[in-house]
């Protein structure tokens, strides 16, 4: 939006459907330069530091060369520096808190969805493309669209797998040798399950795409 032609673009955060979460900042335990670390965190969280995130480059208090265009966590940045905010930034702090967002579920999806989407849209891209083309050529009947787009795994099952299979087993220094051996065996078991599930997903999508393509072509010929 800040580039040439950007006046033809818009940016909308749908009310009640948008989640804006924060980027964390912390100091590691026993940091070798603790006072310097504290000073850095204090600067980042200060008005001066927060203005660098949200103001346009070259404006008073903003970055010198590059606009970062990130949300600030201090309300006064939006009220007192409103004229210098980066394009598209509006105050998110006044929006009502949502009641539907679940951080635990989001963390689980982050772990498992890349593998699932790879099998659905990357590894079987050619077959998916052929299936969609056949469905569209057949007039996009609702039953075939539903068959093509139905999730291969339910949300409940995916969250369970994310917690019980995709989550790595953590080894801690205080574990006994027997505990470490048991944990390593469990990690190997989970890796094997992941591999098997990925293969099942790939074959499942491939079969579905072939079935939908055949059904759509047959429907078109009638």
PDB file of C-alpha atoms in Angstrom:
ATOM      1  CA  UNK A   1       0.000   0.000   0.000  1.00  0.00           C
ATOM      2  CA  UNK A   2       2.941   2.326   0.583  1.00  0.00           C
ATOM      3  CA  UNK A   3       4.393   1.589  -2.861  1.00  0.00           C
ATOM      4  CA  UNK A   4       3.441   3.257  -6.178  1.00  0.00           C
ATOM      5  CA  UNK A   5      -0.090   2.164  -7.024  1.00  0.00           C
ATOM      6  CA  UNK A   6      -0.817   1.338  -3.408  1.00  0.00           C
ATOM      7  CA  UNK A   7      -3.752   3.721  -3.396  1.00  0.00           C
ATOM      8  CA  UNK A   8      -5.628   1.011  -5.308  1.00  0.00           C
ATOM      9  CA  UNK A   9      -5.239  -1.466  -2.463  1.00  0.00           C
ATOM     10  CA  UNK A  10      -7.080  -1.805   0.803  1.00  0.00           C
ATOM     11  CA  UNK A  11      -6.483  -3.708   4.029  1.00  0.00           C
ATOM     12  CA  UNK A  12      -9.267  -4.963   6.276  1.00  0.00           C
ATOM     13  CA  UNK A  13      -9.236  -6.901   9.544  1.00  0.00           C
ATOM     14  CA  UNK A  14     -12.682  -8.563   9.649  1.00  0.00           C
ATOM     15  CA  UNK A  15     -14.352  -7.733  12.946  1.00  0.00           C
ATOM     16  CA  UNK A  16     -14.879 -10.779  15.110  1.00  0.00           C
ATOM     17  CA  UNK A  17     -12.791 -12.969  12.797  1.00  0.00           C
ATOM     18  CA  UNK A  18      -9.284 -11.621  13.311  1.00  0.00           C
ATOM     19  CA  UNK A  19      -6.699 -12.667  15.860  1.00  0.00           C
ATOM     20  CA  UNK A  20      -3.821 -10.333  16.634  1.00  0.00           C
ATOM     21  CA  UNK A  21      -1.283 -11.895  18.944  1.00  0.00           C
ATOM     22  CA  UNK A  22       1.924 -10.489  20.362  1.00  0.00           C
ATOM     23  CA  UNK A  23       5.547 -11.251  19.668  1.00  0.00           C
ATOM     24  CA  UNK A  24       7.263 -12.219  22.933  1.00  0.00           C
ATOM     25  CA  UNK A  25      10.438 -10.768  24.329  1.00  0.00           C
ATOM     26  CA  UNK A  26      12.346 -12.232  27.243  1.00  0.00           C
ATOM     27  CA  UNK A  27      15.713 -12.585  28.915  1.00  0.00           C
ATOM     28  CA  UNK A  28      17.349 -15.969  29.170  1.00  0.00           C
ATOM     29  CA  UNK A  29      18.030 -17.272  32.633  1.00  0.00           C
ATOM     30  CA  UNK A  30      21.600 -16.531  33.763  1.00  0.00           C
ATOM     31  CA  UNK A  31      22.251 -14.289  30.750  1.00  0.00           C
ATOM     32  CA  UNK A  32      25.940 -13.310  30.794  1.00  0.00           C
ATOM     33  CA  UNK A  33      25.129  -9.589  30.390  1.00  0.00           C
ATOM     34  CA  UNK A  34      22.004  -9.306  32.513  1.00  0.00           C
ATOM     35  CA  UNK A  35      22.006  -5.533  32.967  1.00  0.00           C
ATOM     36  CA  UNK A  36      22.483  -4.936  29.253  1.00  0.00           C
ATOM     37  CA  UNK A  37      19.680  -7.402  28.498  1.00  0.00           C
ATOM     38  CA  UNK A  38      17.360  -5.600  30.887  1.00  0.00           C
ATOM     39  CA  UNK A  39      18.245  -2.289  29.307  1.00  0.00           C
ATOM     40  CA  UNK A  40      17.451  -3.664  25.838  1.00  0.00           C
ATOM     41  CA  UNK A  41      14.063  -5.021  26.904  1.00  0.00           C
ATOM     42  CA  UNK A  42      13.245  -1.736  28.592  1.00  0.00           C
ATOM     43  CA  UNK A  43      14.117   0.130  25.390  1.00  0.00           C
ATOM     44  CA  UNK A  44      11.997  -2.146  23.185  1.00  0.00           C
ATOM     45  CA  UNK A  45       8.998  -1.692  25.475  1.00  0.00           C
ATOM     46  CA  UNK A  46       9.482   2.080  25.796  1.00  0.00           C
ATOM     47  CA  UNK A  47       7.677   4.709  23.729  1.00  0.00           C
ATOM     48  CA  UNK A  48      10.867   5.322  21.788  1.00  0.00           C
ATOM     49  CA  UNK A  49      11.325   1.649  20.961  1.00  0.00           C
ATOM     50  CA  UNK A  50       7.674   1.035  20.089  1.00  0.00           C
ATOM     51  CA  UNK A  51       7.584   3.973  17.699  1.00  0.00           C
ATOM     52  CA  UNK A  52      10.320   2.281  15.650  1.00  0.00           C
ATOM     53  CA  UNK A  53       7.951  -0.645  15.054  1.00  0.00           C
ATOM     54  CA  UNK A  54       4.930   1.325  13.923  1.00  0.00           C
ATOM     55  CA  UNK A  55       5.912   4.658  12.374  1.00  0.00           C
ATOM     56  CA  UNK A  56       6.868   5.299   8.772  1.00  0.00           C
ATOM     57  CA  UNK A  57      10.536   5.660   7.939  1.00  0.00           C
ATOM     58  CA  UNK A  58      11.716   9.240   8.072  1.00  0.00           C
ATOM     59  CA  UNK A  59       8.979  10.500  10.378  1.00  0.00           C
ATOM     60  CA  UNK A  60       9.734  11.944  13.839  1.00  0.00           C
ATOM     61  CA  UNK A  61      10.604   9.051  16.103  1.00  0.00           C
ATOM     62  CA  UNK A  62      10.282   6.516  13.312  1.00  0.00           C
ATOM     63  CA  UNK A  63      13.006   4.356  11.744  1.00  0.00           C
ATOM     64  CA  UNK A  64      15.552   6.109   9.578  1.00  0.00           C
ATOM     65  CA  UNK A  65      15.552   3.939   6.439  1.00  0.00           C
ATOM     66  CA  UNK A  66      12.991   1.125   6.455  1.00  0.00           C
ATOM     67  CA  UNK A  67       9.390   1.064   7.624  1.00  0.00           C
ATOM     68  CA  UNK A  68       8.825  -2.003   9.773  1.00  0.00           C
ATOM     69  CA  UNK A  69       5.045  -1.710   9.831  1.00  0.00           C
ATOM     70  CA  UNK A  70       4.428  -3.720  12.991  1.00  0.00           C
ATOM     71  CA  UNK A  71       1.839  -3.134  15.693  1.00  0.00           C
ATOM     72  CA  UNK A  72       2.919  -1.334  18.853  1.00  0.00           C
ATOM     73  CA  UNK A  73       1.718  -2.452  22.272  1.00  0.00           C
ATOM     74  CA  UNK A  74       1.535   1.070  23.737  1.00  0.00           C
ATOM     75  CA  UNK A  75      -1.824   2.838  23.189  1.00  0.00           C
ATOM     76  CA  UNK A  76      -0.228   6.280  23.058  1.00  0.00           C
ATOM     77  CA  UNK A  77       1.628   5.396  19.857  1.00  0.00           C
ATOM     78  CA  UNK A  78      -1.722   5.159  18.079  1.00  0.00           C
ATOM     79  CA  UNK A  79      -3.178   8.300  19.602  1.00  0.00           C
ATOM     80  CA  UNK A  80      -0.201  10.668  19.731  1.00  0.00           C
ATOM     81  CA  UNK A  81       1.629   9.453  16.609  1.00  0.00           C
ATOM     82  CA  UNK A  82      -1.419   8.672  14.462  1.00  0.00           C
ATOM     83  CA  UNK A  83      -0.272  10.952  11.621  1.00  0.00           C
ATOM     84  CA  UNK A  84       2.964   9.010  11.220  1.00  0.00           C
ATOM     85  CA  UNK A  85       1.732   5.412  11.448  1.00  0.00           C
ATOM     86  CA  UNK A  86       2.760   2.988   8.708  1.00  0.00           C
ATOM     87  CA  UNK A  87       0.211   2.366   5.977  1.00  0.00           C
ATOM     88  CA  UNK A  88      -2.547   0.000   7.028  1.00  0.00           C
ATOM     89  CA  UNK A  89      -1.898   0.177  10.757  1.00  0.00           C
ATOM     90  CA  UNK A  90      -4.862   0.947  12.963  1.00  0.00           C
ATOM     91  CA  UNK A  91      -5.193   0.628  16.709  1.00  0.00           C
ATOM     92  CA  UNK A  92      -6.005  -3.018  17.527  1.00  0.00           C
ATOM     93  CA  UNK A  93      -6.120  -2.436  21.267  1.00  0.00           C
ATOM     94  CA  UNK A  94      -9.697  -1.197  21.349  1.00  0.00           C
ATOM     95  CA  UNK A  95     -11.143  -4.300  19.730  1.00  0.00           C
ATOM     96  CA  UNK A  96     -13.135  -6.582  22.049  1.00  0.00           C
ATOM     97  CA  UNK A  97     -11.368  -9.737  23.149  1.00  0.00           C
ATOM     98  CA  UNK A  98     -12.461 -12.760  21.147  1.00  0.00           C
ATOM     99  CA  UNK A  99     -13.866 -15.823  22.852  1.00  0.00           C
ATOM    100  CA  UNK A 100     -13.300 -18.402  20.113  1.00  0.00           C
ATOM    101  CA  UNK A 101      -9.531 -18.352  19.645  1.00  0.00           C
ATOM    102  CA  UNK A 102      -7.697 -21.240  21.325  1.00  0.00           C
ATOM    103  CA  UNK A 103      -3.935 -20.845  21.624  1.00  0.00           C
ATOM    104  CA  UNK A 104      -3.357 -24.522  22.415  1.00  0.00           C
ATOM    105  CA  UNK A 105      -5.180 -25.602  19.267  1.00  0.00           C
ATOM    106  CA  UNK A 106      -3.257 -23.047  17.211  1.00  0.00           C
ATOM    107  CA  UNK A 107       0.061 -24.351  18.526  1.00  0.00           C
ATOM    108  CA  UNK A 108      -0.994 -27.874  17.587  1.00  0.00           C
ATOM    109  CA  UNK A 109      -1.983 -26.831  14.065  1.00  0.00           C
ATOM    110  CA  UNK A 110       1.356 -25.123  13.539  1.00  0.00           C
ATOM    111  CA  UNK A 111       3.083 -28.437  14.221  1.00  0.00           C
ATOM    112  CA  UNK A 112       0.968 -30.731  12.079  1.00  0.00           C
ATOM    113  CA  UNK A 113      -0.607 -28.697   9.265  1.00  0.00           C
ATOM    114  CA  UNK A 114       2.561 -28.287   7.146  1.00  0.00           C
ATOM    115  CA  UNK A 115       2.831 -32.062   6.752  1.00  0.00           C
ATOM    116  CA  UNK A 116      -0.882 -32.407   6.015  1.00  0.00           C
ATOM    117  CA  UNK A 117      -0.952 -29.574   3.469  1.00  0.00           C
ATOM    118  CA  UNK A 118       2.161 -30.895   1.750  1.00  0.00           C
ATOM    119  CA  UNK A 119       0.392 -34.174   0.992  1.00  0.00           C
ATOM    120  CA  UNK A 120      -2.817 -32.420  -0.007  1.00  0.00           C
ATOM    121  CA  UNK A 121      -1.542 -29.621  -2.253  1.00  0.00           C
ATOM    122  CA  UNK A 122       2.175 -30.054  -2.983  1.00  0.00           C
ATOM    123  CA  UNK A 123       2.993 -33.713  -3.410  1.00  0.00           C
ATOM    124  CA  UNK A 124      -0.294 -34.364  -5.254  1.00  0.00           C
ATOM    125  CA  UNK A 125      -0.622 -30.978  -6.936  1.00  0.00           C
ATOM    126  CA  UNK A 126      -1.002 -32.360 -10.470  1.00  0.00           C
ATOM    127  CA  UNK A 127      -3.778 -34.752  -9.445  1.00  0.00           C
ATOM    128  CA  UNK A 128      -5.533 -32.011  -7.442  1.00  0.00           C
ATOM    129  CA  UNK A 129      -5.382 -29.645 -10.419  1.00  0.00           C
ATOM    130  CA  UNK A 130      -6.837 -32.303 -12.722  1.00  0.00           C
ATOM    131  CA  UNK A 131      -9.616 -33.029 -10.244  1.00  0.00           C
ATOM    132  CA  UNK A 132     -10.607 -29.381  -9.893  1.00  0.00           C
ATOM    133  CA  UNK A 133     -10.586 -28.898 -13.670  1.00  0.00           C
ATOM    134  CA  UNK A 134     -12.809 -31.941 -14.175  1.00  0.00           C
ATOM    135  CA  UNK A 135     -15.220 -30.749 -11.470  1.00  0.00           C
ATOM    136  CA  UNK A 136     -15.418 -27.252 -12.972  1.00  0.00           C
ATOM    137  CA  UNK A 137     -15.909 -28.643 -16.483  1.00  0.00           C
ATOM    138  CA  UNK A 138     -18.781 -30.750 -15.131  1.00  0.00           C
ATOM    139  CA  UNK A 139     -20.491 -27.616 -13.800  1.00  0.00           C
ATOM    140  CA  UNK A 140     -19.104 -27.787 -10.260  1.00  0.00           C
ATOM    141  CA  UNK A 141     -21.866 -29.999  -8.794  1.00  0.00           C
ATOM    142  CA  UNK A 142     -22.131 -29.561  -5.037  1.00  0.00           C
ATOM    143  CA  UNK A 143     -21.646 -33.227  -4.197  1.00  0.00           C
ATOM    144  CA  UNK A 144     -18.366 -33.473  -6.109  1.00  0.00           C
ATOM    145  CA  UNK A 145     -17.080 -30.184  -4.668  1.00  0.00           C
ATOM    146  CA  UNK A 146     -17.895 -31.481  -1.192  1.00  0.00           C
ATOM    147  CA  UNK A 147     -16.190 -34.793  -1.919  1.00  0.00           C
ATOM    148  CA  UNK A 148     -13.088 -33.042  -3.187  1.00  0.00           C
ATOM    149  CA  UNK A 149     -12.794 -30.559  -0.324  1.00  0.00           C
ATOM    150  CA  UNK A 150     -13.817 -32.720   2.638  1.00  0.00           C
ATOM    151  CA  UNK A 151     -10.998 -32.906   5.228  1.00  0.00           C
ATOM    152  CA  UNK A 152      -9.186 -36.210   5.255  1.00  0.00           C
ATOM    153  CA  UNK A 153      -8.751 -35.938   9.035  1.00  0.00           C
ATOM    154  CA  UNK A 154     -11.220 -34.424  11.495  1.00  0.00           C
ATOM    155  CA  UNK A 155     -10.142 -31.424  13.550  1.00  0.00           C
ATOM    156  CA  UNK A 156     -10.424 -33.444  16.750  1.00  0.00           C
ATOM    157  CA  UNK A 157      -8.229 -36.213  15.369  1.00  0.00           C
ATOM    158  CA  UNK A 158      -5.681 -33.750  14.021  1.00  0.00           C
ATOM    159  CA  UNK A 159      -5.380 -32.043  17.402  1.00  0.00           C
ATOM    160  CA  UNK A 160      -4.935 -35.424  19.063  1.00  0.00           C
ATOM    161  CA  UNK A 161      -2.222 -36.414  16.603  1.00  0.00           C
ATOM    162  CA  UNK A 162      -0.496 -33.069  17.050  1.00  0.00           C
ATOM    163  CA  UNK A 163      -0.331 -33.657  20.800  1.00  0.00           C
ATOM    164  CA  UNK A 164       0.410 -37.380  20.859  1.00  0.00           C
ATOM    165  CA  UNK A 165       2.466 -37.917  17.696  1.00  0.00           C
ATOM    166  CA  UNK A 166       3.858 -34.662  16.278  1.00  0.00           C
ATOM    167  CA  UNK A 167       4.980 -33.228  19.602  1.00  0.00           C
ATOM    168  CA  UNK A 168       8.597 -34.170  20.270  1.00  0.00           C
ATOM    169  CA  UNK A 169       9.513 -35.978  23.462  1.00  0.00           C
ATOM    170  CA  UNK A 170      11.561 -33.739  25.738  1.00  0.00           C
ATOM    171  CA  UNK A 171      14.716 -35.098  27.343  1.00  0.00           C
ATOM    172  CA  UNK A 172      15.715 -33.376  30.568  1.00  0.00           C
ATOM    173  CA  UNK A 173      19.096 -33.412  32.331  1.00  0.00           C
ATOM    174  CA  UNK A 174      17.641 -34.941  35.478  1.00  0.00           C
ATOM    175  CA  UNK A 175      16.400 -38.089  33.724  1.00  0.00           C
ATOM    176  CA  UNK A 176      17.856 -41.434  34.698  1.00  0.00           C
ATOM    177  CA  UNK A 177      19.389 -43.629  32.020  1.00  0.00           C
ATOM    178  CA  UNK A 178      16.263 -45.794  31.984  1.00  0.00           C
ATOM    179  CA  UNK A 179      14.035 -42.745  31.615  1.00  0.00           C
ATOM    180  CA  UNK A 180      16.150 -41.401  28.755  1.00  0.00           C
ATOM    181  CA  UNK A 181      16.069 -44.744  27.026  1.00  0.00           C
ATOM    182  CA  UNK A 182      12.298 -44.894  27.392  1.00  0.00           C
ATOM    183  CA  UNK A 183      11.890 -41.332  26.126  1.00  0.00           C
ATOM    184  CA  UNK A 184      14.126 -41.990  23.117  1.00  0.00           C
ATOM    185  CA  UNK A 185      12.126 -45.110  22.297  1.00  0.00           C
ATOM    186  CA  UNK A 186       8.909 -43.094  22.465  1.00  0.00           C
ATOM    187  CA  UNK A 187      10.408 -40.466  20.167  1.00  0.00           C
ATOM    188  CA  UNK A 188      11.351 -43.173  17.651  1.00  0.00           C
ATOM    189  CA  UNK A 189       7.812 -44.564  17.858  1.00  0.00           C
ATOM    190  CA  UNK A 190       6.340 -41.144  17.143  1.00  0.00           C
ATOM    191  CA  UNK A 191       8.650 -40.598  14.175  1.00  0.00           C
ATOM    192  CA  UNK A 192       7.528 -43.931  12.717  1.00  0.00           C
ATOM    193  CA  UNK A 193       3.882 -42.993  13.219  1.00  0.00           C
ATOM    194  CA  UNK A 194       4.448 -39.643  11.501  1.00  0.00           C
ATOM    195  CA  UNK A 195       6.016 -41.342   8.521  1.00  0.00           C
ATOM    196  CA  UNK A 196       3.178 -43.866   8.280  1.00  0.00           C
ATOM    197  CA  UNK A 197       0.510 -41.168   8.573  1.00  0.00           C
ATOM    198  CA  UNK A 198       2.115 -39.010   5.905  1.00  0.00           C
ATOM    199  CA  UNK A 199       2.093 -41.994   3.554  1.00  0.00           C
ATOM    200  CA  UNK A 200      -1.572 -42.693   4.370  1.00  0.00           C
ATOM    201  CA  UNK A 201      -2.511 -39.065   3.736  1.00  0.00           C
ATOM    202  CA  UNK A 202      -0.681 -38.960   0.435  1.00  0.00           C
ATOM    203  CA  UNK A 203      -2.333 -42.152  -0.779  1.00  0.00           C
ATOM    204  CA  UNK A 204      -5.709 -41.016   0.562  1.00  0.00           C
ATOM    205  CA  UNK A 205      -5.610 -37.717  -1.310  1.00  0.00           C
ATOM    206  CA  UNK A 206      -4.309 -39.364  -4.472  1.00  0.00           C
ATOM    207  CA  UNK A 207      -7.150 -41.884  -4.426  1.00  0.00           C
ATOM    208  CA  UNK A 208      -9.743 -39.202  -3.740  1.00  0.00           C
ATOM    209  CA  UNK A 209      -8.516 -36.981  -6.556  1.00  0.00           C
ATOM    210  CA  UNK A 210      -8.602 -39.878  -9.008  1.00  0.00           C
ATOM    211  CA  UNK A 211     -12.128 -40.865  -7.931  1.00  0.00           C
ATOM    212  CA  UNK A 212     -13.438 -37.306  -8.188  1.00  0.00           C
ATOM    213  CA  UNK A 213     -11.809 -36.795 -11.577  1.00  0.00           C
ATOM    214  CA  UNK A 214     -13.382 -39.988 -12.945  1.00  0.00           C
ATOM    215  CA  UNK A 215     -16.795 -39.138 -11.491  1.00  0.00           C
ATOM    216  CA  UNK A 216     -16.703 -35.592 -12.857  1.00  0.00           C
ATOM    217  CA  UNK A 217     -15.732 -36.727 -16.364  1.00  0.00           C
ATOM    218  CA  UNK A 218     -18.487 -39.330 -16.330  1.00  0.00           C
ATOM    219  CA  UNK A 219     -20.989 -36.697 -15.158  1.00  0.00           C
ATOM    220  CA  UNK A 220     -19.962 -34.348 -17.965  1.00  0.00           C
ATOM    221  CA  UNK A 221     -20.516 -36.995 -20.645  1.00  0.00           C
ATOM    222  CA  UNK A 222     -24.135 -37.559 -19.637  1.00  0.00           C
TER     223      UNK A 222
END
